[in-house]
PDB file of C-alpha atoms and ligand atoms in Angstrom:
ATOM      1  CA  MET A  24      26.014  -1.048 -15.619  1.00 76.00           C
ATOM      2  CA  MET A  25      23.478  -1.652 -12.910  1.00 84.00           C
ATOM      3  CA  LYS A  26      24.448  -0.945  -9.330  1.00 88.00           C
ATOM      4  CA  LYS A  27      25.559  -3.928  -7.230  1.00 91.00           C
ATOM      5  CA  TYR A  28      23.470  -4.856  -4.222  1.00 96.00           C
ATOM      6  CA  SER A  29      26.048  -6.619  -2.089  1.00 97.00           C
ATOM      7  CA  ARG A  30      23.836  -7.435   0.901  1.00 98.00           C
ATOM      8  CA  THR A  31      21.196  -8.993  -1.394  1.00 98.00           C
ATOM      9  CA  ALA A  32      23.861 -11.097  -3.121  1.00 97.00           C
ATOM     10  CA  LYS A  33      24.081 -13.238   0.038  1.00 97.00           C
ATOM     11  CA  TYR A  34      20.470 -14.459  -0.368  1.00 98.00           C
ATOM     12  CA  ASP A  35      19.405 -17.465  -2.432  1.00 98.00           C
ATOM     13  CA  ASN A  36      17.910 -16.429  -5.786  1.00 97.00           C
ATOM     14  CA  ASN A  37      15.413 -19.301  -5.743  1.00 98.00           C
ATOM     15  CA  TRP A  38      14.143 -18.271  -2.315  1.00 98.00           C
ATOM     16  CA  ILE A  39      13.758 -14.704  -3.586  1.00 98.00           C
ATOM     17  CA  SER A  40      11.858 -15.651  -6.733  1.00 98.00           C
ATOM     18  CA  GLU A  41       9.648 -18.131  -4.883  1.00 98.00           C
ATOM     19  CA  ASN A  42       8.498 -15.280  -2.652  1.00 98.00           C
ATOM     20  CA  TRP A  43       8.747 -11.951  -4.461  1.00 98.00           C
ATOM     21  CA  MET A  44       5.555 -10.193  -5.490  1.00 98.00           C
ATOM     22  CA  GLY A  45       6.979  -7.368  -7.588  1.00 98.00           C
ATOM     23  CA  PRO A  46      10.240  -5.806  -8.843  1.00 98.00           C
ATOM     24  CA  HIS A  47      13.156  -7.238  -6.857  1.00 98.00           C
ATOM     25  CA  PRO A  48      12.081  -6.373  -3.286  1.00 98.00           C
ATOM     26  CA  LEU A  49      15.551  -6.870  -1.788  1.00 98.00           C
ATOM     27  CA  TRP A  50      17.227  -4.544  -4.289  1.00 98.00           C
ATOM     28  CA  LEU A  51      14.583  -1.908  -3.552  1.00 98.00           C
ATOM     29  CA  LEU A  52      15.008  -2.396   0.181  1.00 98.00           C
ATOM     30  CA  GLU A  53      18.812  -2.392   0.076  1.00 98.00           C
ATOM     31  CA  GLU A  54      18.664   0.887  -1.833  1.00 98.00           C
ATOM     32  CA  LEU A  55      16.276   2.351   0.760  1.00 98.00           C
ATOM     33  CA  CYS A  56      18.376   1.132   3.706  1.00 98.00           C
ATOM     34  CA  GLU A  57      21.241   3.324   2.483  1.00 98.00           C
ATOM     35  CA  ARG A  58      19.000   6.268   3.451  1.00 98.00           C
ATOM     36  CA  LEU A  59      17.994   4.945   6.879  1.00 98.00           C
ATOM     37  CA  GLU A  60      19.795   4.470  10.167  1.00 98.00           C
ATOM     38  CA  LEU A  61      18.895   1.029  11.455  1.00 98.00           C
ATOM     39  CA  GLU A  62      20.260  -0.273  14.734  1.00 98.00           C
ATOM     40  CA  PRO A  63      19.817  -3.613  16.512  1.00 98.00           C
ATOM     41  CA  GLY A  64      16.724  -3.727  18.680  1.00 96.00           C
ATOM     42  CA  MET A  65      14.816  -1.032  16.790  1.00 98.00           C
ATOM     43  CA  LYS A  66      11.146  -1.803  16.111  1.00 99.00           C
ATOM     44  CA  VAL A  67      10.425  -1.671  12.382  1.00 99.00           C
ATOM     45  CA  LEU A  68       7.093  -1.875  10.580  1.00 99.00           C
ATOM     46  CA  ASP A  69       7.393  -3.599   7.177  1.00 99.00           C
ATOM     47  CA  MET A  70       4.128  -2.399   5.673  1.00 98.00           C
ATOM     48  CA  GLY A  71       2.773  -4.498   2.793  1.00 99.00           C
ATOM     49  CA  CYS A  72       5.567  -7.039   3.272  1.00 99.00           C
ATOM     50  CA  GLY A  73       3.919  -9.601   0.984  1.00 99.00           C
ATOM     51  CA  LYS A  74       5.661 -12.921   1.620  1.00 99.00           C
ATOM     52  CA  GLY A  75       8.033 -11.234   3.995  1.00 98.00           C
ATOM     53  CA  ILE A  76      11.446 -11.554   2.356  1.00 98.00           C
ATOM     54  CA  THR A  77      12.109  -7.885   3.116  1.00 99.00           C
ATOM     55  CA  SER A  78      11.259  -8.543   6.775  1.00 99.00           C
ATOM     56  CA  VAL A  79      13.723 -11.452   6.896  1.00 99.00           C
ATOM     57  CA  PHE A  80      16.373  -9.226   5.300  1.00 99.00           C
ATOM     58  CA  LEU A  81      15.819  -6.428   7.836  1.00 99.00           C
ATOM     59  CA  ALA A  82      16.137  -8.812  10.797  1.00 98.00           C
ATOM     60  CA  LYS A  83      19.203 -10.603   9.422  1.00 98.00           C
ATOM     61  CA  GLU A  84      21.070  -7.577   8.118  1.00 98.00           C
ATOM     62  CA  PHE A  85      20.366  -5.074  10.899  1.00 98.00           C
ATOM     63  CA  GLY A  86      19.215  -7.079  13.941  1.00 98.00           C
ATOM     64  CA  VAL A  87      15.972  -5.099  14.137  1.00 99.00           C
ATOM     65  CA  THR A  88      12.620  -6.438  15.361  1.00 99.00           C
ATOM     66  CA  VAL A  89      10.138  -6.457  12.498  1.00 99.00           C
ATOM     67  CA  PHE A  90       6.351  -6.387  12.392  1.00 99.00           C
ATOM     68  CA  ALA A  91       5.690  -7.930   8.985  1.00 99.00           C
ATOM     69  CA  ASN A  92       2.302  -6.514   8.073  1.00 99.00           C
ATOM     70  CA  ASP A  93       0.346  -7.643   5.038  1.00 99.00           C
ATOM     71  CA  LEU A  94      -3.178  -7.995   3.680  1.00 98.00           C
ATOM     72  CA  TRP A  95      -3.085 -10.457   0.762  1.00 98.00           C
ATOM     73  CA  ILE A  96      -0.775 -12.963   2.488  1.00 98.00           C
ATOM     74  CA  SER A  97      -1.842 -14.671   5.708  1.00 98.00           C
ATOM     75  CA  ALA A  98       0.128 -14.329   8.926  1.00 98.00           C
ATOM     76  CA  THR A  99       0.234 -18.130   9.226  1.00 98.00           C
ATOM     77  CA  ASP A 100       1.925 -18.510   5.821  1.00 98.00           C
ATOM     78  CA  ASN A 101       4.426 -15.812   6.695  1.00 98.00           C
ATOM     79  CA  LEU A 102       5.166 -17.346  10.097  1.00 98.00           C
ATOM     80  CA  LYS A 103       6.235 -20.597   8.345  1.00 98.00           C
ATOM     81  CA  ARG A 104       8.608 -18.622   6.143  1.00 98.00           C
ATOM     82  CA  PHE A 105      10.055 -16.749   9.132  1.00 98.00           C
ATOM     83  CA  GLU A 106      10.575 -20.020  11.017  1.00 98.00           C
ATOM     84  CA  GLU A 107      12.310 -21.578   8.000  1.00 98.00           C
ATOM     85  CA  ALA A 108      14.532 -18.515   7.699  1.00 98.00           C
ATOM     86  CA  GLY A 109      15.403 -18.776  11.413  1.00 98.00           C
ATOM     87  CA  VAL A 110      14.118 -15.305  12.315  1.00 98.00           C
ATOM     88  CA  ALA A 111      10.794 -16.102  14.018  1.00 98.00           C
ATOM     89  CA  ASP A 112      12.119 -14.619  17.282  1.00 98.00           C
ATOM     90  CA  LYS A 113      12.621 -11.253  15.565  1.00 98.00           C
ATOM     91  CA  VAL A 114       9.954 -11.074  12.846  1.00 99.00           C
ATOM     92  CA  PHE A 115       6.266 -11.102  13.777  1.00 99.00           C
ATOM     93  CA  PRO A 116       3.691 -11.700  11.041  1.00 99.00           C
ATOM     94  CA  ILE A 117       0.569  -9.539  11.231  1.00 99.00           C
ATOM     95  CA  HIS A 118      -2.464  -9.708   8.951  1.00 98.00           C
ATOM     96  CA  ALA A 119      -4.052  -6.253   8.864  1.00 98.00           C
ATOM     97  CA  GLU A 120      -5.481  -3.777   6.384  1.00 98.00           C
ATOM     98  CA  ALA A 121      -3.715  -0.430   6.111  1.00 98.00           C
ATOM     99  CA  HIS A 122      -6.656   1.491   7.613  1.00 98.00           C
ATOM    100  CA  ALA A 123      -7.199  -0.945  10.489  1.00 98.00           C
ATOM    101  CA  LEU A 124      -3.745  -1.424  11.939  1.00 98.00           C
ATOM    102  CA  PRO A 125      -3.494  -2.834  15.477  1.00 98.00           C
ATOM    103  CA  TYR A 126      -0.458  -0.793  16.637  1.00 98.00           C
ATOM    104  CA  ALA A 127      -0.185   1.835  19.348  1.00 98.00           C
ATOM    105  CA  GLU A 128       0.648   5.370  18.244  1.00 98.00           C
ATOM    106  CA  GLY A 129       4.393   6.027  18.427  1.00 98.00           C
ATOM    107  CA  PHE A 130       5.200   2.297  18.700  1.00 98.00           C
ATOM    108  CA  PHE A 131       7.730   2.105  15.868  1.00 99.00           C
ATOM    109  CA  ASP A 132      11.218   3.523  15.441  1.00 99.00           C
ATOM    110  CA  VAL A 133      10.949   3.041  11.701  1.00 99.00           C
ATOM    111  CA  ALA A 134       8.201   2.288   9.161  1.00 99.00           C
ATOM    112  CA  ILE A 135       9.230   1.044   5.731  1.00 98.00           C
ATOM    113  CA  SER A 136       7.214  -0.103   2.751  1.00 99.00           C
ATOM    114  CA  ILE A 137       8.435  -1.746  -0.454  1.00 99.00           C
ATOM    115  CA  ASP A 138       6.232  -1.642  -3.575  1.00 98.00           C
ATOM    116  CA  SER A 139       3.089  -1.305  -1.505  1.00 98.00           C
ATOM    117  CA  TYR A 140       2.549   2.201  -0.134  1.00 98.00           C
ATOM    118  CA  HIS A 141       0.966   3.507  -3.368  1.00 98.00           C
ATOM    119  CA  TYR A 142      -1.980   1.100  -2.926  1.00 98.00           C
ATOM    120  CA  TYR A 143      -3.304   3.050   0.091  1.00 98.00           C
ATOM    121  CA  GLY A 144      -0.869   5.921   0.735  1.00 98.00           C
ATOM    122  CA  ALA A 145      -1.616   7.953  -2.409  1.00 98.00           C
ATOM    123  CA  ASP A 146      -4.756   9.050  -0.566  1.00 97.00           C
ATOM    124  CA  GLU A 147      -3.985  12.545   0.807  1.00 97.00           C
ATOM    125  CA  SER A 148      -5.344  11.831   4.282  1.00 98.00           C
ATOM    126  CA  TYR A 149      -3.514   8.530   4.852  1.00 98.00           C
ATOM    127  CA  PHE A 150      -0.130   9.871   5.958  1.00 98.00           C
ATOM    128  CA  PRO A 151      -1.343  12.565   8.387  1.00 98.00           C
ATOM    129  CA  GLY A 152      -4.355  10.529   9.560  1.00 98.00           C
ATOM    130  CA  VAL A 153      -2.840   7.073   9.962  1.00 98.00           C
ATOM    131  CA  TYR A 154       0.703   6.290   8.888  1.00 98.00           C
ATOM    132  CA  SER A 155       2.614   9.156  10.469  1.00 98.00           C
ATOM    133  CA  LYS A 156       1.124   8.329  13.887  1.00 98.00           C
ATOM    134  CA  LEU A 157       2.703   4.872  13.990  1.00 98.00           C
ATOM    135  CA  VAL A 158       6.242   6.209  14.406  1.00 98.00           C
ATOM    136  CA  LYS A 159       7.687   8.067  17.406  1.00 98.00           C
ATOM    137  CA  PRO A 160       9.073  11.630  17.114  1.00 98.00           C
ATOM    138  CA  GLY A 161      12.567  11.431  15.622  1.00 98.00           C
ATOM    139  CA  GLY A 162      11.652   8.091  14.008  1.00 98.00           C
ATOM    140  CA  GLN A 163      12.097   7.289  10.339  1.00 99.00           C
ATOM    141  CA  PHE A 164       9.924   6.497   7.335  1.00 99.00           C
ATOM    142  CA  GLY A 165      10.988   4.951   4.046  1.00 99.00           C
ATOM    143  CA  ILE A 166       9.122   3.861   0.951  1.00 99.00           C
ATOM    144  CA  VAL A 167       9.973   2.625  -2.513  1.00 99.00           C
ATOM    145  CA  VAL A 168       7.110   2.843  -4.997  1.00 99.00           C
ATOM    146  CA  PRO A 169       6.705   2.386  -8.742  1.00 98.00           C
ATOM    147  CA  GLY A 170       5.933   5.739 -10.324  1.00 98.00           C
ATOM    148  CA  LEU A 171       6.590   8.184 -13.130  1.00 98.00           C
ATOM    149  CA  THR A 172       9.490  10.476 -13.947  1.00 98.00           C
ATOM    150  CA  ARG A 173       6.986  13.369 -14.201  1.00 97.00           C
ATOM    151  CA  GLU A 174       3.277  14.071 -13.814  1.00 97.00           C
ATOM    152  CA  PHE A 175       1.072  14.006 -16.925  1.00 96.00           C
ATOM    153  CA  GLU A 176      -1.881  16.266 -17.837  1.00 92.00           C
ATOM    154  CA  LYS A 177      -4.162  13.346 -18.477  1.00 92.00           C
ATOM    155  CA  GLY A 178      -2.635  11.173 -15.784  1.00 91.00           C
ATOM    156  CA  TYR A 179      -0.636   8.684 -17.865  1.00 96.00           C
ATOM    157  CA  PRO A 180       2.034   8.692 -20.598  1.00 97.00           C
ATOM    158  CA  ASP A 181       0.802   8.223 -24.176  1.00 96.00           C
ATOM    159  CA  THR A 182       3.075   5.261 -24.828  1.00 96.00           C
ATOM    160  CA  LEU A 183       1.506   3.357 -21.926  1.00 97.00           C
ATOM    161  CA  GLU A 184      -2.154   4.036 -22.698  1.00 96.00           C
ATOM    162  CA  GLU A 185      -2.730   0.466 -23.868  1.00 95.00           C
ATOM    163  CA  TYR A 186      -1.503  -0.947 -20.549  1.00 95.00           C
ATOM    164  CA  TRP A 187      -3.014   1.594 -18.185  1.00 96.00           C
ATOM    165  CA  ASP A 188      -5.621   0.448 -15.695  1.00 94.00           C
ATOM    166  CA  PRO A 189      -7.278   2.412 -12.857  1.00 95.00           C
ATOM    167  CA  GLU A 190      -4.817   1.107 -10.230  1.00 94.00           C
ATOM    168  CA  LEU A 191      -1.939   2.723 -12.146  1.00 97.00           C
ATOM    169  CA  PHE A 192      -3.307   6.196 -11.423  1.00 97.00           C
ATOM    170  CA  THR A 193      -1.476   5.807  -8.114  1.00 97.00           C
ATOM    171  CA  PHE A 194       1.797   6.087 -10.116  1.00 98.00           C
ATOM    172  CA  HIS A 195       3.183   9.578  -9.492  1.00 98.00           C
ATOM    173  CA  SER A 196       6.416  11.529  -9.743  1.00 98.00           C
ATOM    174  CA  LYS A 197       8.968  11.902  -6.955  1.00 98.00           C
ATOM    175  CA  ASP A 198       7.993  15.559  -6.555  1.00 98.00           C
ATOM    176  CA  TRP A 199       4.348  14.549  -6.109  1.00 98.00           C
ATOM    177  CA  TRP A 200       5.308  12.085  -3.369  1.00 98.00           C
ATOM    178  CA  ARG A 201       7.603  14.586  -1.643  1.00 98.00           C
ATOM    179  CA  HIS A 202       4.839  17.218  -1.609  1.00 98.00           C
ATOM    180  CA  LEU A 203       2.301  14.711  -0.274  1.00 98.00           C
ATOM    181  CA  TRP A 204       4.331  14.195   2.904  1.00 98.00           C
ATOM    182  CA  GLU A 205       6.115  17.548   3.150  1.00 98.00           C
ATOM    183  CA  LYS A 206       2.943  19.633   3.121  1.00 98.00           C
ATOM    184  CA  THR A 207       1.694  17.903   6.273  1.00 98.00           C
ATOM    185  CA  GLY A 208       4.511  19.538   8.264  1.00 98.00           C
ATOM    186  CA  ILE A 209       4.910  16.278  10.174  1.00 98.00           C
ATOM    187  CA  VAL A 210       8.186  15.130   8.628  1.00 98.00           C
ATOM    188  CA  GLU A 211      11.406  16.359   7.135  1.00 98.00           C
ATOM    189  CA  ILE A 212      12.205  14.605   3.856  1.00 98.00           C
ATOM    190  CA  THR A 213      15.737  13.169   3.938  1.00 98.00           C
ATOM    191  CA  ALA A 214      15.806  11.652   0.432  1.00 98.00           C
ATOM    192  CA  CYS A 215      13.500  11.574  -2.577  1.00 98.00           C
ATOM    193  CA  TYR A 216      14.805  10.368  -5.920  1.00 98.00           C
ATOM    194  CA  ASP A 217      14.327   8.042  -8.885  1.00 98.00           C
ATOM    195  CA  MET A 218      16.406   4.856  -8.740  1.00 98.00           C
ATOM    196  CA  GLU A 219      18.949   4.485 -11.504  1.00 97.00           C
ATOM    197  CA  ASP A 220      18.151   2.007 -14.296  1.00 96.00           C
ATOM    198  CA  PRO A 221      14.551   1.335 -13.222  1.00 98.00           C
ATOM    199  CA  LYS A 222      13.923  -1.026 -16.128  1.00 97.00           C
ATOM    200  CA  GLU A 223      17.001  -3.108 -15.310  1.00 97.00           C
ATOM    201  CA  VAL A 224      15.789  -3.332 -11.729  1.00 98.00           C
ATOM    202  CA  TRP A 225      12.268  -4.302 -12.833  1.00 98.00           C
ATOM    203  CA  LEU A 226      13.354  -6.763 -15.547  1.00 98.00           C
ATOM    204  CA  PRO A 227      14.080  -9.960 -13.539  1.00 98.00           C
ATOM    205  CA  TRP A 228      10.587  -9.793 -12.000  1.00 98.00           C
ATOM    206  CA  ALA A 229       9.018  -8.873 -15.367  1.00 98.00           C
ATOM    207  CA  LYS A 230      10.565 -11.946 -17.029  1.00 98.00           C
ATOM    208  CA  TRP A 231       9.773 -14.288 -14.145  1.00 98.00           C
ATOM    209  CA  SER A 232       6.186 -13.086 -13.731  1.00 98.00           C
ATOM    210  CA  LYS A 233       5.530 -13.451 -17.471  1.00 98.00           C
ATOM    211  CA  GLU A 234       6.790 -17.026 -17.466  1.00 98.00           C
ATOM    212  CA  ASN A 235       5.221 -18.096 -14.193  1.00 98.00           C
ATOM    213  CA  LEU A 236       2.110 -15.967 -13.786  1.00 98.00           C
ATOM    214  CA  GLY A 237       1.362 -14.673 -17.290  1.00 98.00           C
ATOM    215  CA  PHE A 238       1.730 -11.030 -16.151  1.00 97.00           C
ATOM    216  CA  ASN A 239       2.424  -8.327 -18.754  1.00 96.00           C
ATOM    217  CA  ASP A 240       5.098  -6.248 -16.969  1.00 97.00           C
ATOM    218  CA  LEU A 241       7.538  -7.072 -19.768  1.00 97.00           C
ATOM    219  CA  GLU A 242       5.254  -5.607 -22.452  1.00 97.00           C
ATOM    220  CA  PHE A 243       4.547  -2.651 -20.152  1.00 97.00           C
ATOM    221  CA  LEU A 244       8.273  -1.895 -19.770  1.00 98.00           C
ATOM    222  CA  ASN A 245       8.915  -2.316 -23.490  1.00 98.00           C
ATOM    223  CA  ALA A 246       6.030   0.023 -24.320  1.00 98.00           C
ATOM    224  CA  ASP A 247       7.624   2.727 -22.158  1.00 98.00           C
ATOM    225  CA  THR A 248       9.719   4.044 -25.048  1.00 98.00           C
ATOM    226  CA  ASP A 249       9.939   7.542 -23.507  1.00 97.00           C
ATOM    227  CA  ASN A 250      11.328   6.170 -20.208  1.00 98.00           C
ATOM    228  CA  ASP A 251       8.537   7.611 -18.088  1.00 98.00           C
ATOM    229  CA  ILE A 252       8.475   4.716 -15.619  1.00 98.00           C
ATOM    230  CA  ALA A 253      10.343   5.233 -12.353  1.00 98.00           C
ATOM    231  CA  LEU A 254      11.061   3.505  -9.086  1.00 98.00           C
ATOM    232  CA  ILE A 255      10.969   6.186  -6.418  1.00 98.00           C
ATOM    233  CA  VAL A 256      12.809   6.113  -3.101  1.00 98.00           C
ATOM    234  CA  MET A 257      11.678   8.451  -0.329  1.00 99.00           C
ATOM    235  CA  SER A 258      12.774   8.679   3.291  1.00 99.00           C
ATOM    236  CA  ALA A 259      11.812  11.076   6.062  1.00 99.00           C
ATOM    237  CA  ILE A 260      12.248  11.801   9.758  1.00 98.00           C
ATOM    238  CA  LYS A 261       9.323  12.617  12.025  1.00 98.00           C
ATOM    239  CA  LYS A 262       9.738  16.032  13.654  1.00 98.00           C
TER     240      LYS A 262
HETATM  241  C1  SAM B   7       3.020  -5.753  -5.091  1.00 84.21           C
HETATM  242  S1  SAM B   7       2.856  -6.491  -3.504  1.00 84.21           S
HETATM  243  C2  SAM B   7       4.486  -6.264  -2.843  1.00 84.21           C
HETATM  244  C3  SAM B   7       4.758  -7.196  -1.690  1.00 84.21           C
HETATM  245  C4  SAM B   7       6.189  -7.164  -1.168  1.00 84.21           C
HETATM  246  N1  SAM B   7       6.485  -5.912  -0.515  1.00 84.21           N
HETATM  247  C5  SAM B   7       7.165  -7.452  -2.276  1.00 84.21           C
HETATM  248  O1  SAM B   7       7.783  -6.485  -2.766  1.00 84.21           O
HETATM  249  O2  SAM B   7       7.272  -8.619  -2.685  1.00 84.21           O
HETATM  250  C6  SAM B   7       1.901  -5.282  -2.610  1.00 84.21           C
HETATM  251  C7  SAM B   7       1.572  -5.685  -1.174  1.00 84.21           C
HETATM  252  O3  SAM B   7       0.839  -4.614  -0.586  1.00 84.21           O
HETATM  253  C8  SAM B   7      -0.142  -5.155   0.270  1.00 84.21           C
HETATM  254  N2  SAM B   7      -1.309  -4.257   0.337  1.00 84.21           N
HETATM  255  C9  SAM B   7      -2.007  -3.751  -0.696  1.00 84.21           C
HETATM  256  N3  SAM B   7      -3.049  -3.027  -0.251  1.00 84.21           N
HETATM  257  C10 SAM B   7      -3.005  -3.114   1.098  1.00 84.21           C
HETATM  258  C11 SAM B   7      -3.823  -2.610   2.130  1.00 84.21           C
HETATM  259  N4  SAM B   7      -4.905  -1.875   1.849  1.00 84.21           N
HETATM  260  N5  SAM B   7      -3.485  -2.891   3.412  1.00 84.21           N
HETATM  261  C12 SAM B   7      -2.377  -3.637   3.711  1.00 84.21           C
HETATM  262  N6  SAM B   7      -1.565  -4.145   2.762  1.00 84.21           N
HETATM  263  C13 SAM B   7      -1.878  -3.890   1.476  1.00 84.21           C
HETATM  264  C14 SAM B   7      -0.571  -6.474  -0.357  1.00 84.21           C
HETATM  265  O4  SAM B   7      -1.045  -7.365   0.626  1.00 84.21           O
HETATM  266  C15 SAM B   7       0.686  -6.925  -1.095  1.00 84.21           C
HETATM  267  O5  SAM B   7       1.366  -7.955  -0.426  1.00 84.21           O
END
């Protein structure tokens, strides 16, 4: 039986599926939030927020101020969504690429990223050179990324060869992600694990995106007969 996400249950399913861009962002975020300490008034970066439903959730659930940063989705589109959700006083849409962020060093109490960090953060220099600087000492980081249950010699599991494309080489194991941050000496890792039932978590998006966008996530999940696909949660505190 899949875990219940009680905070997410309060949100309209149509609103979620009109705006999600990958495996249920609110389930991933709710899972991550169990590993973070969020208090009203904290400044939170939602990195790669897409259409910003995670940013709305953070503001509504925890009373934090959110900088909803994305590349593919315009700030103007996101502002409309934040106004409609009644959180435009707490959630600020920002259009910026991950290597050209407009924030002062140490500005954020917390930086989170849902199904996005692997696009830029699998690069060894990104965390020490860019991302870690955004948060103040004692501040928190949290990511959820799609990945693998273990690393493979040739980079991908046999069963998934047919579906593998170059972008998927950013899929790694939890130990790989932990090492990437831990070796910098900048943070202490507070959690790093595979979510339970990753396919169940991924499935609603896989079905919806097949029907509505013609994506092949469903075939990809079905081809994973050895259960190598993971959804990885990692949190850390800046020393
Ligand atoms: C799969 S979508 C997930 C969006 C959202 N978090 C969600 O779960 O619905 C990945 C997001 O990462 C963002 N992204 C990818 N590469 C980026 C980059 N180089 N700089 C900033 N954002 C990036 C994209 O704009 C996109 O919205």
